[in-house]
CSV table of C-alpha atoms in Angstrom, one decimal:
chain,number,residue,atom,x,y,z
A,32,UNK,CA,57.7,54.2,47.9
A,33,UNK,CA,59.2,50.8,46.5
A,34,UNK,CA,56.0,48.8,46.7
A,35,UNK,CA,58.2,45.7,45.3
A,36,UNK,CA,60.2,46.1,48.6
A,37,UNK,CA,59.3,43.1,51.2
A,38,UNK,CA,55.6,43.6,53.1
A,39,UNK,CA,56.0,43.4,56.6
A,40,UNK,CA,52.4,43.8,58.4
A,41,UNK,CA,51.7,44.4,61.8
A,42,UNK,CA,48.9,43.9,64.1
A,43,UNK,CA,49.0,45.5,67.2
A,44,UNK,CA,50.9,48.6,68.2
A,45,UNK,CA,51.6,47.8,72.3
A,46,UNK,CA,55.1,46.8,73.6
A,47,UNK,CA,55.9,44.2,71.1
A,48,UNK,CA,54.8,45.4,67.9
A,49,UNK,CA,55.9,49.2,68.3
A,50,UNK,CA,59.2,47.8,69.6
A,51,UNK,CA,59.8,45.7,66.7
A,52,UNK,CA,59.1,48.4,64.2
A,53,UNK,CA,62.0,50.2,66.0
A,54,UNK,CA,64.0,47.7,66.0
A,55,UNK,CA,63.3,46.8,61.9
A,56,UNK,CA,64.5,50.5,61.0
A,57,UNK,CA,67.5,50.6,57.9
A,58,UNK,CA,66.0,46.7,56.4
A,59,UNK,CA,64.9,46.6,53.0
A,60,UNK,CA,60.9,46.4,53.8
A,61,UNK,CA,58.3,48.3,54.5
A,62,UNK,CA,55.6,48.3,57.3
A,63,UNK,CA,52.0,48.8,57.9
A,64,UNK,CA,50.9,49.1,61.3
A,65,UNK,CA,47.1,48.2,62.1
A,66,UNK,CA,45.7,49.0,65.2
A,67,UNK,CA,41.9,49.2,66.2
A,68,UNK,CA,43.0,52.7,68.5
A,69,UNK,CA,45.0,55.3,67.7
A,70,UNK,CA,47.6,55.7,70.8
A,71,UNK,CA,50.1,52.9,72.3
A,72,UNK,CA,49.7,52.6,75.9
A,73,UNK,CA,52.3,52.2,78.3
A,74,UNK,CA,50.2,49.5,80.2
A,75,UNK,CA,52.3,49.0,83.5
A,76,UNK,CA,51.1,52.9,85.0
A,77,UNK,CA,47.6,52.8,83.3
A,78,UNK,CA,46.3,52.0,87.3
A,79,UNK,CA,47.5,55.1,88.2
A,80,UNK,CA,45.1,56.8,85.3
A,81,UNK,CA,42.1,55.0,86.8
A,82,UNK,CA,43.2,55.7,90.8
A,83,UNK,CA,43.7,59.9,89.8
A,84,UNK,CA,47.4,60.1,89.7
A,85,UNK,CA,47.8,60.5,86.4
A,86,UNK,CA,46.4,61.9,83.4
A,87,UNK,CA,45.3,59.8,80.0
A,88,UNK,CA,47.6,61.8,78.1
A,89,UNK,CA,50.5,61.4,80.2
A,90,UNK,CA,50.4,57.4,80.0
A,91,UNK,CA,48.8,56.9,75.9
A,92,UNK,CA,50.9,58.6,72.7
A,93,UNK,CA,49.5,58.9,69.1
A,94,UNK,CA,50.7,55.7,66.7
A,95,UNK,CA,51.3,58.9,64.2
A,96,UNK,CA,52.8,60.7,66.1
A,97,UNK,CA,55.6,58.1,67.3
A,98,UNK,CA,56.6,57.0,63.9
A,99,UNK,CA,56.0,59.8,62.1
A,100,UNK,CA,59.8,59.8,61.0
A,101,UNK,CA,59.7,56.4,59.4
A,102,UNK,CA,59.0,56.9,55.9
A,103,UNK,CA,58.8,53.2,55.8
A,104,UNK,CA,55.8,52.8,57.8
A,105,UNK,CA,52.0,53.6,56.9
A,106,UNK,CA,49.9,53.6,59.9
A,107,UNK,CA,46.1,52.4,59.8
A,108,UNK,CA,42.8,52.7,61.7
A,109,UNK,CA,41.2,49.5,61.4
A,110,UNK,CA,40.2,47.0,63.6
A,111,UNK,CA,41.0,43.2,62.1
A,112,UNK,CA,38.6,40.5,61.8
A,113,UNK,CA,40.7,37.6,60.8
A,114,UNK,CA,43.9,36.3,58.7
A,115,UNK,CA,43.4,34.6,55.3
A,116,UNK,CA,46.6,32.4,55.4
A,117,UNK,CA,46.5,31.1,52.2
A,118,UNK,CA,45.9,34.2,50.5
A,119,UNK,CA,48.6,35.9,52.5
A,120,UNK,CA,45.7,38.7,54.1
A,121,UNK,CA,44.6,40.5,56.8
A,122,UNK,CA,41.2,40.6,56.8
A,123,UNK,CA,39.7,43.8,58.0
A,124,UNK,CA,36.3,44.1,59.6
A,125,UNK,CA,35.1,46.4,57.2
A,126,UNK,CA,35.3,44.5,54.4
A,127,UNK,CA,39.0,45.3,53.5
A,128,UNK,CA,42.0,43.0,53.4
A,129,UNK,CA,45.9,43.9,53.3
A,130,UNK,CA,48.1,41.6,51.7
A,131,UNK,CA,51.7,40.5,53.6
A,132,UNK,CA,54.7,39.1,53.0
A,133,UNK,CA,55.5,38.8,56.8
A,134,UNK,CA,53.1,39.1,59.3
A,135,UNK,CA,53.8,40.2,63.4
A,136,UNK,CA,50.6,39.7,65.3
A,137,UNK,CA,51.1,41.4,68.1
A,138,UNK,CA,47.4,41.6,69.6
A,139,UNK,CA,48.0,41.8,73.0
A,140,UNK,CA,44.9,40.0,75.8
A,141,UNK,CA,42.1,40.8,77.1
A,142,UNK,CA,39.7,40.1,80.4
A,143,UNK,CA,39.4,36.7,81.2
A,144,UNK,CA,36.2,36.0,83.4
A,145,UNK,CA,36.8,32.0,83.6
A,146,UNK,CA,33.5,31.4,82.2
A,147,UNK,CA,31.7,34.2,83.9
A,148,UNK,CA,31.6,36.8,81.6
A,149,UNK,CA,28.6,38.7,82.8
A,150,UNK,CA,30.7,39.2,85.3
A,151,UNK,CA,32.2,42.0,83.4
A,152,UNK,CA,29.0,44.6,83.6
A,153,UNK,CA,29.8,44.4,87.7
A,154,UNK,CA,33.6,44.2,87.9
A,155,UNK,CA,35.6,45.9,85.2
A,156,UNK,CA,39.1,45.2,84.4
A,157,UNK,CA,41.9,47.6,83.7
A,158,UNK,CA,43.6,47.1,79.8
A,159,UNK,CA,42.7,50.0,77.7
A,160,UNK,CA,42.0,53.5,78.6
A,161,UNK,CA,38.5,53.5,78.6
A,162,UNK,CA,38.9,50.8,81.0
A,163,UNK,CA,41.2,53.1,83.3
A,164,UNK,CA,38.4,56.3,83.0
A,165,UNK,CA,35.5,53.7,83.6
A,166,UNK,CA,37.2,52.8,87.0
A,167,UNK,CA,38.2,55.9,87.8
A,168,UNK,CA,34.6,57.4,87.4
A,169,UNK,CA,32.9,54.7,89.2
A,170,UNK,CA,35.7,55.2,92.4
A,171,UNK,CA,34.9,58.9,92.3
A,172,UNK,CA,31.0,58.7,92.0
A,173,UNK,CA,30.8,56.1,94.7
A,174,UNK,CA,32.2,58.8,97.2
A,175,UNK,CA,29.4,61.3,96.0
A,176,UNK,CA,26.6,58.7,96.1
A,177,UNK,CA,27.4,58.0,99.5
A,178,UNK,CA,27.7,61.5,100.5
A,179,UNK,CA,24.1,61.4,99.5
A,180,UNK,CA,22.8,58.2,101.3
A,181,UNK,CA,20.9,57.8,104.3
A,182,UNK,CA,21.0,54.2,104.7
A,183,UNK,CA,23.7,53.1,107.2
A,184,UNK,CA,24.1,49.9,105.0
A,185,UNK,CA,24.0,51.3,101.5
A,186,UNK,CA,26.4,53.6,102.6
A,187,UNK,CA,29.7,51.3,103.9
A,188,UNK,CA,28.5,49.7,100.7
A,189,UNK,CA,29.2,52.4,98.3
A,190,UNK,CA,32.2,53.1,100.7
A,191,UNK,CA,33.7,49.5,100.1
A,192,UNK,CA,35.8,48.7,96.9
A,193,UNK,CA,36.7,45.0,96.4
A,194,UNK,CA,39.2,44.2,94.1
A,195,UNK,CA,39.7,40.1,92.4
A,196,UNK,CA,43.1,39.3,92.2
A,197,UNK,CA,46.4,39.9,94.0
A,198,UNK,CA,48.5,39.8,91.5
A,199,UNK,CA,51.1,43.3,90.7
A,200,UNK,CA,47.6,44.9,89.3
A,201,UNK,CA,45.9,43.7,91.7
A,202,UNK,CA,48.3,45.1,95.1
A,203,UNK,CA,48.8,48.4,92.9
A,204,UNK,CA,45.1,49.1,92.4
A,205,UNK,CA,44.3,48.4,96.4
A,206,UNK,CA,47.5,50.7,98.1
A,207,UNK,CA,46.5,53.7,95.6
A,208,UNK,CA,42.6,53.1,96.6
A,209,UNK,CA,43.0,53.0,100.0
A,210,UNK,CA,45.8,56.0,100.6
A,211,UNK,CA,43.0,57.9,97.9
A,212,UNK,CA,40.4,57.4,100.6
A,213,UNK,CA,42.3,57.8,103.5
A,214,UNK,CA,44.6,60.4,102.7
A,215,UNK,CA,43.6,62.6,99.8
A,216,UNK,CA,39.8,62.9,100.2
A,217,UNK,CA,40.1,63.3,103.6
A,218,UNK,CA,38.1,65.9,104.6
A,219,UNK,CA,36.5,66.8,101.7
A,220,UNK,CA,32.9,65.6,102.5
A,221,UNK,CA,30.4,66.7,104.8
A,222,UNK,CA,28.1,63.5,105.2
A,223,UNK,CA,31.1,60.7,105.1
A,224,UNK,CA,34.5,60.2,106.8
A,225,UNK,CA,36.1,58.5,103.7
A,226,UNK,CA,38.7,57.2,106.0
A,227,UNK,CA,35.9,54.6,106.5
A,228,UNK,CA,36.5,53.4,103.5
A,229,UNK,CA,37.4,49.5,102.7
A,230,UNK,CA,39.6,48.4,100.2
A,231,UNK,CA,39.5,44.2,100.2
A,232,UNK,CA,41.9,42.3,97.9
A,233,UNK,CA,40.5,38.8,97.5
A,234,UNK,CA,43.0,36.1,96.2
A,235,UNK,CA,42.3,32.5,95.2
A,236,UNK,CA,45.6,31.7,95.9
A,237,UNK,CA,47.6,31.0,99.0
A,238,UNK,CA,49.6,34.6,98.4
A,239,UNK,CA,49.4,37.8,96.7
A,240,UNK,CA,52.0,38.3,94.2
A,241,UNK,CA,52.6,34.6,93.4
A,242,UNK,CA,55.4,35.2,91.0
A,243,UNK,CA,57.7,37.1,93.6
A,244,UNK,CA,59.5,35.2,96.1
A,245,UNK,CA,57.3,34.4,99.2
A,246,UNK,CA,59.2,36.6,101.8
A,247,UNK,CA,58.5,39.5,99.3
A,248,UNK,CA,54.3,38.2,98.9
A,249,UNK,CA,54.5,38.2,103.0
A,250,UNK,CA,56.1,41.9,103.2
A,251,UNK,CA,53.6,43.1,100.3
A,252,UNK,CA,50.9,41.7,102.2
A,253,UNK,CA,52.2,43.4,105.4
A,254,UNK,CA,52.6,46.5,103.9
A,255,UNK,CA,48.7,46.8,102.8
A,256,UNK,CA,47.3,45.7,105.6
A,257,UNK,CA,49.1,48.7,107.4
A,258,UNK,CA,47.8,51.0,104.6
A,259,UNK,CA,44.3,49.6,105.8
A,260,UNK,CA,43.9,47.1,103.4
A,261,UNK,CA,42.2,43.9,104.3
A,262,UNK,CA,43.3,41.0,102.4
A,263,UNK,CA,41.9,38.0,101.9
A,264,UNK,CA,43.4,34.8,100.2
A,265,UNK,CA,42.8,31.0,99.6
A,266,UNK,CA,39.2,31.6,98.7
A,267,UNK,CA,38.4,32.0,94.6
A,268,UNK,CA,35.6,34.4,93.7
A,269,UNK,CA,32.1,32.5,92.9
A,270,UNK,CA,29.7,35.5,92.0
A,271,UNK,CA,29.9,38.9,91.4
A,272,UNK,CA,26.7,41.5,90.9
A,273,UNK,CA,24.7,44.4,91.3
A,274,UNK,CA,25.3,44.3,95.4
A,275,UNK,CA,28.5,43.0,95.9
A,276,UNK,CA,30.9,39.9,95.7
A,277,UNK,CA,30.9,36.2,97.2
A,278,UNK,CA,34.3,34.5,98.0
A,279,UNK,CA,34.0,30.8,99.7
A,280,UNK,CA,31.5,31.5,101.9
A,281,UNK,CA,31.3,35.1,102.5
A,282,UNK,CA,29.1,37.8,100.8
A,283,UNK,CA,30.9,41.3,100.6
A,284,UNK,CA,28.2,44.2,100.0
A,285,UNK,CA,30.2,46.4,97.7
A,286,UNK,CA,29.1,49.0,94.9
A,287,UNK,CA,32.7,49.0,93.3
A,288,UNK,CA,34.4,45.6,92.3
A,289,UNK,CA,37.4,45.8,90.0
A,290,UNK,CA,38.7,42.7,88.4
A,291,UNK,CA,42.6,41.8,88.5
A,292,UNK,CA,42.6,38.4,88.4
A,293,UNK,CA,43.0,36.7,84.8
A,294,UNK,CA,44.0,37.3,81.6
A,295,UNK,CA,42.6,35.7,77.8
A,296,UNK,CA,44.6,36.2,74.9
A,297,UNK,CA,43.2,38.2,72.0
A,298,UNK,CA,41.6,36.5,69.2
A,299,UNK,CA,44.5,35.2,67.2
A,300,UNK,CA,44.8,31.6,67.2
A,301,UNK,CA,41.2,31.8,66.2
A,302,UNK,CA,42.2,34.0,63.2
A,303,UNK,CA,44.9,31.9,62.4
A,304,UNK,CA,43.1,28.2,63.2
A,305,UNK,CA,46.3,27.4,64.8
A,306,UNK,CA,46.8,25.5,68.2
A,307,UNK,CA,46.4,27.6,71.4
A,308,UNK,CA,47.1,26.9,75.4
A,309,UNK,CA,43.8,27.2,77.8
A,310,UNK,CA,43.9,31.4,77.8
A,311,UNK,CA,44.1,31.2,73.9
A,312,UNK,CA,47.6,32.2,73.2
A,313,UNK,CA,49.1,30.5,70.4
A,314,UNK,CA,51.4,27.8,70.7
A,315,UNK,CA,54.4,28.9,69.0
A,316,UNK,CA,57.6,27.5,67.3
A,317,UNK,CA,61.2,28.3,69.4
A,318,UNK,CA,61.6,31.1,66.7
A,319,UNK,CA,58.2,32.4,67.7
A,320,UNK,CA,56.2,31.5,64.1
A,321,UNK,CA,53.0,29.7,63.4
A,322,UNK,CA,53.4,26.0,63.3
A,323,UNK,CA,52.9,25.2,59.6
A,324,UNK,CA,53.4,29.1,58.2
A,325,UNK,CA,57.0,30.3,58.8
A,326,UNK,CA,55.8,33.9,57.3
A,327,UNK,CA,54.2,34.9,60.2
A,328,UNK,CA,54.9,35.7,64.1
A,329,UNK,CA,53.1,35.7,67.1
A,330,UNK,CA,54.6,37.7,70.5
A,331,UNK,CA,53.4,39.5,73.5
A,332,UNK,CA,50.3,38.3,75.8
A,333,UNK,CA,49.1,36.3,72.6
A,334,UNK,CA,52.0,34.0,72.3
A,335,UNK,CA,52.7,31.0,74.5
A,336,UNK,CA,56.3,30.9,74.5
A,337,UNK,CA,58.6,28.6,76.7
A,338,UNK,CA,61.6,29.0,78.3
A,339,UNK,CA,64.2,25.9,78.0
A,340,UNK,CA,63.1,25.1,81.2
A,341,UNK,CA,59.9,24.6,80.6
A,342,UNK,CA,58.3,27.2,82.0
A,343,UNK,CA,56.3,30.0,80.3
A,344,UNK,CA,57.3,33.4,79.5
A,345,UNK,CA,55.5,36.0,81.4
A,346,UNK,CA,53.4,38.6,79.6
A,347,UNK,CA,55.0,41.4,81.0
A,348,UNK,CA,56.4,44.2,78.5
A,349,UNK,CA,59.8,43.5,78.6
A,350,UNK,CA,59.2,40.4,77.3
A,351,UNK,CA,56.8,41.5,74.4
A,352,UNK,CA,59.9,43.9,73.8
A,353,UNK,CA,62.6,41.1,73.7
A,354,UNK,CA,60.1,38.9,71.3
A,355,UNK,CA,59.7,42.1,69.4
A,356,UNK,CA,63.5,42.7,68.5
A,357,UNK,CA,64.0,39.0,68.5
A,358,UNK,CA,61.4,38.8,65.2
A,359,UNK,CA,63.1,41.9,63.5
A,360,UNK,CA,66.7,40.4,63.8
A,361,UNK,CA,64.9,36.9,62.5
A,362,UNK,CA,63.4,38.7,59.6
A,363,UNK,CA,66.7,41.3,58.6
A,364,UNK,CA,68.8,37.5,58.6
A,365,UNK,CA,66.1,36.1,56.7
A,366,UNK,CA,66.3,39.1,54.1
A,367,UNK,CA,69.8,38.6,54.0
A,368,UNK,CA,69.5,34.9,52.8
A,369,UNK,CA,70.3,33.4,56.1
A,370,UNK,CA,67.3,30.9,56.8
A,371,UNK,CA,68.5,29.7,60.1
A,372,UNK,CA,68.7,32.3,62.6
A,373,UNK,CA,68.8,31.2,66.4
A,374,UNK,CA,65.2,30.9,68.5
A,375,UNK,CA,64.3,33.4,71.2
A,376,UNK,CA,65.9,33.1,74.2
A,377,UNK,CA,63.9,34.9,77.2
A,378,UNK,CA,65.8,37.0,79.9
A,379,UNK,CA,64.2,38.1,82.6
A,380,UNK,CA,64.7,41.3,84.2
A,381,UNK,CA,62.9,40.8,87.1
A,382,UNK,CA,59.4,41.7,89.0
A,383,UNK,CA,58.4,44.4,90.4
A,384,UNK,CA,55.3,46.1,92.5
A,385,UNK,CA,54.6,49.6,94.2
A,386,UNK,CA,52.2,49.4,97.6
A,387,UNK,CA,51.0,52.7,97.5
A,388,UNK,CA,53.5,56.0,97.5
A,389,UNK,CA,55.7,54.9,99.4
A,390,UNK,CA,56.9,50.8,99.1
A,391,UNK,CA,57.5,48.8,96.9
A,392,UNK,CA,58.8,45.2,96.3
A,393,UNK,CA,61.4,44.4,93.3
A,394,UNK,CA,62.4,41.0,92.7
A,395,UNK,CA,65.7,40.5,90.6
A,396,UNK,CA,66.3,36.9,91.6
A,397,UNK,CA,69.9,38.0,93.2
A,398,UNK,CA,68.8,40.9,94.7
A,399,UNK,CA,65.6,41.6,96.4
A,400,UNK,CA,64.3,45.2,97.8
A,401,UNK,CA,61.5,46.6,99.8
A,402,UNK,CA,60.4,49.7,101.2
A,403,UNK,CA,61.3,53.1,100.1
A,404,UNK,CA,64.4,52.2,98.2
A,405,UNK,CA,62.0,49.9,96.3
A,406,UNK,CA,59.6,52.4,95.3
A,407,UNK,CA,62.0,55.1,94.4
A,408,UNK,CA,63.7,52.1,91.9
A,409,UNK,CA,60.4,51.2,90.8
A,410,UNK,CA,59.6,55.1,89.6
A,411,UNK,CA,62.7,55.3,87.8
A,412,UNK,CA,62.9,52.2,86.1
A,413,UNK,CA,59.0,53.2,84.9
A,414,UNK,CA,60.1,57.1,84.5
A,415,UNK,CA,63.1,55.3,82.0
A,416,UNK,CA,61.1,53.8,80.0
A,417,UNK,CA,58.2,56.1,79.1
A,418,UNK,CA,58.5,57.8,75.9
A,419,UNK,CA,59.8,61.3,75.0
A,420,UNK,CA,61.4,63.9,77.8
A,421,UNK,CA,58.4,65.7,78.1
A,422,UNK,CA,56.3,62.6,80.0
A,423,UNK,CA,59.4,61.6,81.9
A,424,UNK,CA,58.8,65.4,83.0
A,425,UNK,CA,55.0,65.2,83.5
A,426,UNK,CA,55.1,62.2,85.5
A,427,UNK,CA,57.9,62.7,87.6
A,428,UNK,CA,56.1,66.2,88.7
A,429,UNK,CA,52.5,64.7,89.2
A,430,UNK,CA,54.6,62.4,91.1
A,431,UNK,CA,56.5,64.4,92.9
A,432,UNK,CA,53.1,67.0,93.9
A,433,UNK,CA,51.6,63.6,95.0
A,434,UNK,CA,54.4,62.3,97.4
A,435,UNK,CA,54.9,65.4,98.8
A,436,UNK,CA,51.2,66.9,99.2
A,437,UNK,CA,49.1,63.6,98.9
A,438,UNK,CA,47.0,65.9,96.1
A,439,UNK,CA,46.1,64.2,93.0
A,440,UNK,CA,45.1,66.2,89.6
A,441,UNK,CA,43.2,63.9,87.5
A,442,UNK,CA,40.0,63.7,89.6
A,443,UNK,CA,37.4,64.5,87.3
A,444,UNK,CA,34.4,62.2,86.7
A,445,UNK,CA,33.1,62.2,82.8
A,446,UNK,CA,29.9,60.7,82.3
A,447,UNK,CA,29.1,57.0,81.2
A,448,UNK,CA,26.6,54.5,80.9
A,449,UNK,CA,26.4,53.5,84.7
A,450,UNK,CA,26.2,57.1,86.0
A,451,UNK,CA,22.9,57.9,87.9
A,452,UNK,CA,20.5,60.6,86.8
């Protein structure tokens, strides 16, 4: 390998960074891609990995593995502790640095518990895979501790899930719960009718799915409340622990609480010492650069990035995937001597949420669907993107088995630190 050739490094292999790799193939530079795990995750069905529809494998593909053909790119294992921009480094936590000529952060966010993050211990969130088995396993084993209690009140306790946040996350977690309970364990226990089971969504705001229009927030609404959902809004969450939730004034006894309601960049504007909005993304240039250090980029969930009017780009993956491509076509100009390429310019695609197996709401700003149409668009729009025929296959089938039997596979429980002996 040419090590004189131009150093592009990037941190972070999810939608943004993997994508721009893609889209950097054929320039005259090589890459090294740093991520603290091995796999990219396609983020948008991870839910479904943590409610029992789908397995980790079908949702999570090794870094190796997906770039294996580009001779250009060396892939590493590390987990990165901080930029050295002077130096032109990537400091390692290890000890180790690698040295750039470019540099994409592309790092992605993490819970954000508004300044509760004990909070955390009694209400996970849902970004990694861990994350996704951790929910899944305390879901399952709050069915078999309650098969097992005596206590009338201990028991609608383990046998209520509350969930914080009604955003897409949020609505997707509480239809899958609540047709998991009613529908698919069903029978199954001896002790319990799990079609006692109650799923609450609790929003602070006035609607669920703020960011859709508000006849499709009404519908979505609608739609869980007939799965059995009971949803509660205009009252922010004040504490969460060991027995349950508060929200205004009401105490909800719950075993299982599963956060969906914020967001916090990942740590690079603090790596960088550059300027950063309120959930620590970094306030970047038009072109998506660092203020002050042209060399290197910042996209995805830890960018703050405006449109021209004046709103915010949303972290959703097509936009991590546009800001991707945007910084290889800045960086193939820039190699080819032209020093003015145009800024990024966001387009959005539109939104879009499934309410359990069978609705959905899509919002494309000219069109807007519900219902069954809705959900069958939403699969395939998520079955397109996935990577590689084979997962298009595995998840259409699992699916498929699901619509059509209301069985789900991936319903084993593997043990963790909150499991009871």
């Amino acid at each position: 390998m040419n090590e004189t050739r131009h150093h592009v490094v990037v941190v972070g292999a999810g939608f943004g960074g993997l994508e721009f790799t893609r889209a950097l193939d054929g320039a005259p530079a090589r890459i090294t891609m740093i991520d603290k795990r091995n796999h990219h995750l396609f983020q948008p069905l991870l839910y479904q990995v943590a409610t029992t529809a789908l397995a980790t494998s079908e949702v999570a593909w090794p870094i190796r593995h997906l770039l294996r053909k580009r001779k250009d790119v060396t892939t590493l294992l590390a987990t990165v502790s901080g930029v050295d921009r002077a130096g032109k480094n990537v400091l390692l936590d290890d000890g180790g640095a690698v040295g750039y000529d470019t540099l994409l952060l592309a790092t992605g966010a993490r819970h954000a518990y508004f300044g509760h993050d004990e909070w955390e211990n009694f209400a996970p969130g849902l970004k990694t895979l861990e994350d996704a088995t951790t929910i899944r396993r305390r879901i399952l084993l709050a069915f078999e501790w309650a098969e097992r209690e005596t206590d009338p009140a201990k028991r609608q306790a383990l046998l209520t899930l509350a969930i914080v946040g009604g955003g897409p996350t949020g609505v997707e977690l509480a239809g899958t719960i609540v047709e998991l309970a009613h529908e698919m364990l069903r029978g199954e226990s001896r002790n319990i009718d799990t079609r006692q089971t109650r799923v609450v969504l609790i929003e602070a705001g006035d609607r669920i799915l703020p960011n859709f229009a508000p006849e499709l927030s009404d519908y979505a609404s609608k739609a869980l409340e007939r799965l059995g959902v009971t949803v509660e809004l205009g009252r922010p969450v004040t504490r969460c622990d060991a027995e349950g939730v508060v929200f205004g004034e009401t105490h909800l006894p719950a075993r299982t609480i599963l956060w969906a309601a914020g967001v916090a960049a990942s740590p690079a504007a603090e790596w960088l010492g550059a300027a950063a909005d309120r959930a620590g993304r970094v306030l970047v240039e038009p072109d998506l650069t660092v203020p002050g250090s042209p060399e290197i980029f910042v996209v995805g969930d830890a960018a703050h990035v405006l449109r021209p009017d004046g709103r915010m780009v949303p972290g959703v993956a097509p936009a991590a995937k546009q800001q991707g491509r945007h910084v290889a076509a800045t960086i193939k100009a820039r190699l080819a001597s032209d020093m003015n390429p145009p800024p990024f310019r966001y387009r959005h695609d539109g939104d879009l949420a499934t309410i359990g197996k069978r609705a959905a709401a899509i919002d494309f700003g000219w069109i807007k669907l519900t219902g069954r149409l809705a959900w069958w668009l939403w699969g395939l729009a998520h079955i397109y993107f996935l990577i590689g025929f084979r997962n298009r296959l595995a998840v259409s089938l699992s699916w498929l088995w699901i619509y059509l039997t209301g069985q789900r596979s991936a319903r084993l429980i593997t043990q963790g630190d909150d499991d009871r002996n």
